[in-house]
């Protein structure tokens, strides 16, 4: 119902059947964003920030798999 209501040619809505993973990803991404911001503030270059983001994504995936074993890895790449 929500998808039909909000989906337009300019706004794409996709239903993800993994609510625990979606909620955790929304919260944990803020920690990774802080790390990326610290890289900018300390004057580190783009490679350092990319490493923080890559390692952060892997850690988020491990965290969800450990505490919520039913999560799906494909959920992490829905918006990519």
JSON list of C-alpha atoms in Angstrom, two decimals:
[
{"chain": "A", "resi": 1, "resn": "UNK", "atom": "CA", "xyz": [0.00, 0.00, 0.00]},
{"chain": "A", "resi": 2, "resn": "UNK", "atom": "CA", "xyz": [2.72, 2.53, 0.93]},
{"chain": "A", "resi": 3, "resn": "UNK", "atom": "CA", "xyz": [4.73, 1.73, -2.14]},
{"chain": "A", "resi": 4, "resn": "UNK", "atom": "CA", "xyz": [1.76, 2.36, -4.41]},
{"chain": "A", "resi": 5, "resn": "UNK", "atom": "CA", "xyz": [0.99, 5.60, -2.62]},
{"chain": "A", "resi": 6, "resn": "UNK", "atom": "CA", "xyz": [4.48, 7.15, -2.74]},
{"chain": "A", "resi": 7, "resn": "UNK", "atom": "CA", "xyz": [6.14, 5.54, -5.78]},
{"chain": "A", "resi": 8, "resn": "UNK", "atom": "CA", "xyz": [6.42, 8.00, -8.68]},
{"chain": "A", "resi": 9, "resn": "UNK", "atom": "CA", "xyz": [8.75, 8.31, -11.68]},
{"chain": "A", "resi": 10, "resn": "UNK", "atom": "CA", "xyz": [10.85, 10.80, -9.67]},
{"chain": "A", "resi": 11, "resn": "UNK", "atom": "CA", "xyz": [10.68, 9.11, -6.26]},
{"chain": "A", "resi": 12, "resn": "UNK", "atom": "CA", "xyz": [11.43, 5.39, -6.07]},
{"chain": "A", "resi": 13, "resn": "UNK", "atom": "CA", "xyz": [10.11, 3.39, -3.10]},
{"chain": "A", "resi": 14, "resn": "UNK", "atom": "CA", "xyz": [11.31, -0.15, -2.54]},
{"chain": "A", "resi": 15, "resn": "UNK", "atom": "CA", "xyz": [9.96, -2.48, 0.16]},
{"chain": "A", "resi": 16, "resn": "UNK", "atom": "CA", "xyz": [12.65, -4.31, 2.15]},
{"chain": "A", "resi": 17, "resn": "UNK", "atom": "CA", "xyz": [11.44, -7.34, 4.14]},
{"chain": "A", "resi": 18, "resn": "UNK", "atom": "CA", "xyz": [14.18, -7.01, 6.80]},
{"chain": "A", "resi": 19, "resn": "UNK", "atom": "CA", "xyz": [13.06, -4.32, 9.30]},
{"chain": "A", "resi": 20, "resn": "UNK", "atom": "CA", "xyz": [15.65, -5.14, 11.99]},
{"chain": "A", "resi": 21, "resn": "UNK", "atom": "CA", "xyz": [18.53, -4.66, 9.60]},
{"chain": "A", "resi": 22, "resn": "UNK", "atom": "CA", "xyz": [17.07, -1.46, 8.15]},
{"chain": "A", "resi": 23, "resn": "UNK", "atom": "CA", "xyz": [16.63, 0.08, 11.61]},
{"chain": "A", "resi": 24, "resn": "UNK", "atom": "CA", "xyz": [20.11, -0.92, 12.77]},
{"chain": "A", "resi": 25, "resn": "UNK", "atom": "CA", "xyz": [21.70, 0.35, 9.58]},
{"chain": "A", "resi": 26, "resn": "UNK", "atom": "CA", "xyz": [19.95, 3.69, 10.04]},
{"chain": "A", "resi": 27, "resn": "UNK", "atom": "CA", "xyz": [21.37, 4.02, 13.54]},
{"chain": "A", "resi": 28, "resn": "UNK", "atom": "CA", "xyz": [24.86, 2.61, 13.00]},
{"chain": "A", "resi": 29, "resn": "UNK", "atom": "CA", "xyz": [25.57, 4.67, 9.88]},
{"chain": "A", "resi": 30, "resn": "UNK", "atom": "CA", "xyz": [25.73, 7.73, 12.11]},
{"chain": "A", "resi": 31, "resn": "UNK", "atom": "CA", "xyz": [28.74, 6.30, 13.95]},
{"chain": "A", "resi": 32, "resn": "UNK", "atom": "CA", "xyz": [30.52, 5.72, 10.64]},
{"chain": "A", "resi": 33, "resn": "UNK", "atom": "CA", "xyz": [29.58, 9.24, 9.53]},
{"chain": "A", "resi": 34, "resn": "UNK", "atom": "CA", "xyz": [31.21, 10.63, 12.66]},
{"chain": "A", "resi": 35, "resn": "UNK", "atom": "CA", "xyz": [34.41, 8.76, 11.81]},
{"chain": "A", "resi": 36, "resn": "UNK", "atom": "CA", "xyz": [34.33, 10.13, 8.26]},
{"chain": "A", "resi": 37, "resn": "UNK", "atom": "CA", "xyz": [33.79, 13.63, 9.63]},
{"chain": "A", "resi": 38, "resn": "UNK", "atom": "CA", "xyz": [36.74, 13.24, 11.98]},
{"chain": "A", "resi": 39, "resn": "UNK", "atom": "CA", "xyz": [38.87, 12.33, 8.96]},
{"chain": "A", "resi": 40, "resn": "UNK", "atom": "CA", "xyz": [37.84, 15.59, 7.30]},
{"chain": "A", "resi": 41, "resn": "UNK", "atom": "CA", "xyz": [38.42, 17.59, 10.47]},
{"chain": "A", "resi": 42, "resn": "UNK", "atom": "CA", "xyz": [41.89, 16.14, 10.98]},
{"chain": "A", "resi": 43, "resn": "UNK", "atom": "CA", "xyz": [42.84, 16.91, 7.39]},
{"chain": "A", "resi": 44, "resn": "UNK", "atom": "CA", "xyz": [43.22, 13.29, 6.25]},
{"chain": "A", "resi": 45, "resn": "UNK", "atom": "CA", "xyz": [42.77, 12.60, 2.58]},
{"chain": "A", "resi": 46, "resn": "UNK", "atom": "CA", "xyz": [40.02, 10.75, 0.75]},
{"chain": "A", "resi": 47, "resn": "UNK", "atom": "CA", "xyz": [41.64, 7.31, 0.99]},
{"chain": "A", "resi": 48, "resn": "UNK", "atom": "CA", "xyz": [41.48, 7.41, 4.77]},
{"chain": "A", "resi": 49, "resn": "UNK", "atom": "CA", "xyz": [37.81, 8.38, 4.72]},
{"chain": "A", "resi": 50, "resn": "UNK", "atom": "CA", "xyz": [37.07, 5.63, 2.18]},
{"chain": "A", "resi": 51, "resn": "UNK", "atom": "CA", "xyz": [38.79, 3.08, 4.43]},
{"chain": "A", "resi": 52, "resn": "UNK", "atom": "CA", "xyz": [36.76, 4.23, 7.44]},
{"chain": "A", "resi": 53, "resn": "UNK", "atom": "CA", "xyz": [33.54, 3.89, 5.45]},
{"chain": "A", "resi": 54, "resn": "UNK", "atom": "CA", "xyz": [34.46, 0.45, 4.03]},
{"chain": "A", "resi": 55, "resn": "UNK", "atom": "CA", "xyz": [35.53, -0.95, 7.38]},
{"chain": "A", "resi": 56, "resn": "UNK", "atom": "CA", "xyz": [32.52, 0.66, 9.04]},
{"chain": "A", "resi": 57, "resn": "UNK", "atom": "CA", "xyz": [30.13, -1.04, 6.62]},
{"chain": "A", "resi": 58, "resn": "UNK", "atom": "CA", "xyz": [31.76, -4.41, 7.25]},
{"chain": "A", "resi": 59, "resn": "UNK", "atom": "CA", "xyz": [31.55, -3.89, 11.03]},
{"chain": "A", "resi": 60, "resn": "UNK", "atom": "CA", "xyz": [27.89, -2.90, 10.77]},
{"chain": "A", "resi": 61, "resn": "UNK", "atom": "CA", "xyz": [27.16, -6.06, 8.80]},
{"chain": "A", "resi": 62, "resn": "UNK", "atom": "CA", "xyz": [28.98, -8.20, 11.40]},
{"chain": "A", "resi": 63, "resn": "UNK", "atom": "CA", "xyz": [27.15, -6.49, 14.26]},
{"chain": "A", "resi": 64, "resn": "UNK", "atom": "CA", "xyz": [23.76, -7.16, 12.71]},
{"chain": "A", "resi": 65, "resn": "UNK", "atom": "CA", "xyz": [24.65, -10.76, 11.87]},
{"chain": "A", "resi": 66, "resn": "UNK", "atom": "CA", "xyz": [25.82, -11.38, 15.44]},
{"chain": "A", "resi": 67, "resn": "UNK", "atom": "CA", "xyz": [22.88, -9.86, 17.31]},
{"chain": "A", "resi": 68, "resn": "UNK", "atom": "CA", "xyz": [20.14, -10.45, 14.71]},
{"chain": "A", "resi": 69, "resn": "UNK", "atom": "CA", "xyz": [20.99, -13.73, 12.95]},
{"chain": "A", "resi": 70, "resn": "UNK", "atom": "CA", "xyz": [18.03, -13.56, 10.56]},
{"chain": "A", "resi": 71, "resn": "UNK", "atom": "CA", "xyz": [19.23, -10.44, 8.76]},
{"chain": "A", "resi": 72, "resn": "UNK", "atom": "CA", "xyz": [19.95, -10.64, 5.04]},
{"chain": "A", "resi": 73, "resn": "UNK", "atom": "CA", "xyz": [23.19, -9.35, 3.50]},
{"chain": "A", "resi": 74, "resn": "UNK", "atom": "CA", "xyz": [21.29, -8.12, 0.45]},
{"chain": "A", "resi": 75, "resn": "UNK", "atom": "CA", "xyz": [19.55, -5.51, 2.62]},
{"chain": "A", "resi": 76, "resn": "UNK", "atom": "CA", "xyz": [22.82, -3.60, 2.96]},
{"chain": "A", "resi": 77, "resn": "UNK", "atom": "CA", "xyz": [23.03, -3.02, -0.78]},
{"chain": "A", "resi": 78, "resn": "UNK", "atom": "CA", "xyz": [19.41, -2.08, -1.51]},
{"chain": "A", "resi": 79, "resn": "UNK", "atom": "CA", "xyz": [20.16, 1.62, -1.92]},
{"chain": "A", "resi": 80, "resn": "UNK", "atom": "CA", "xyz": [23.48, 1.24, -3.75]}
]
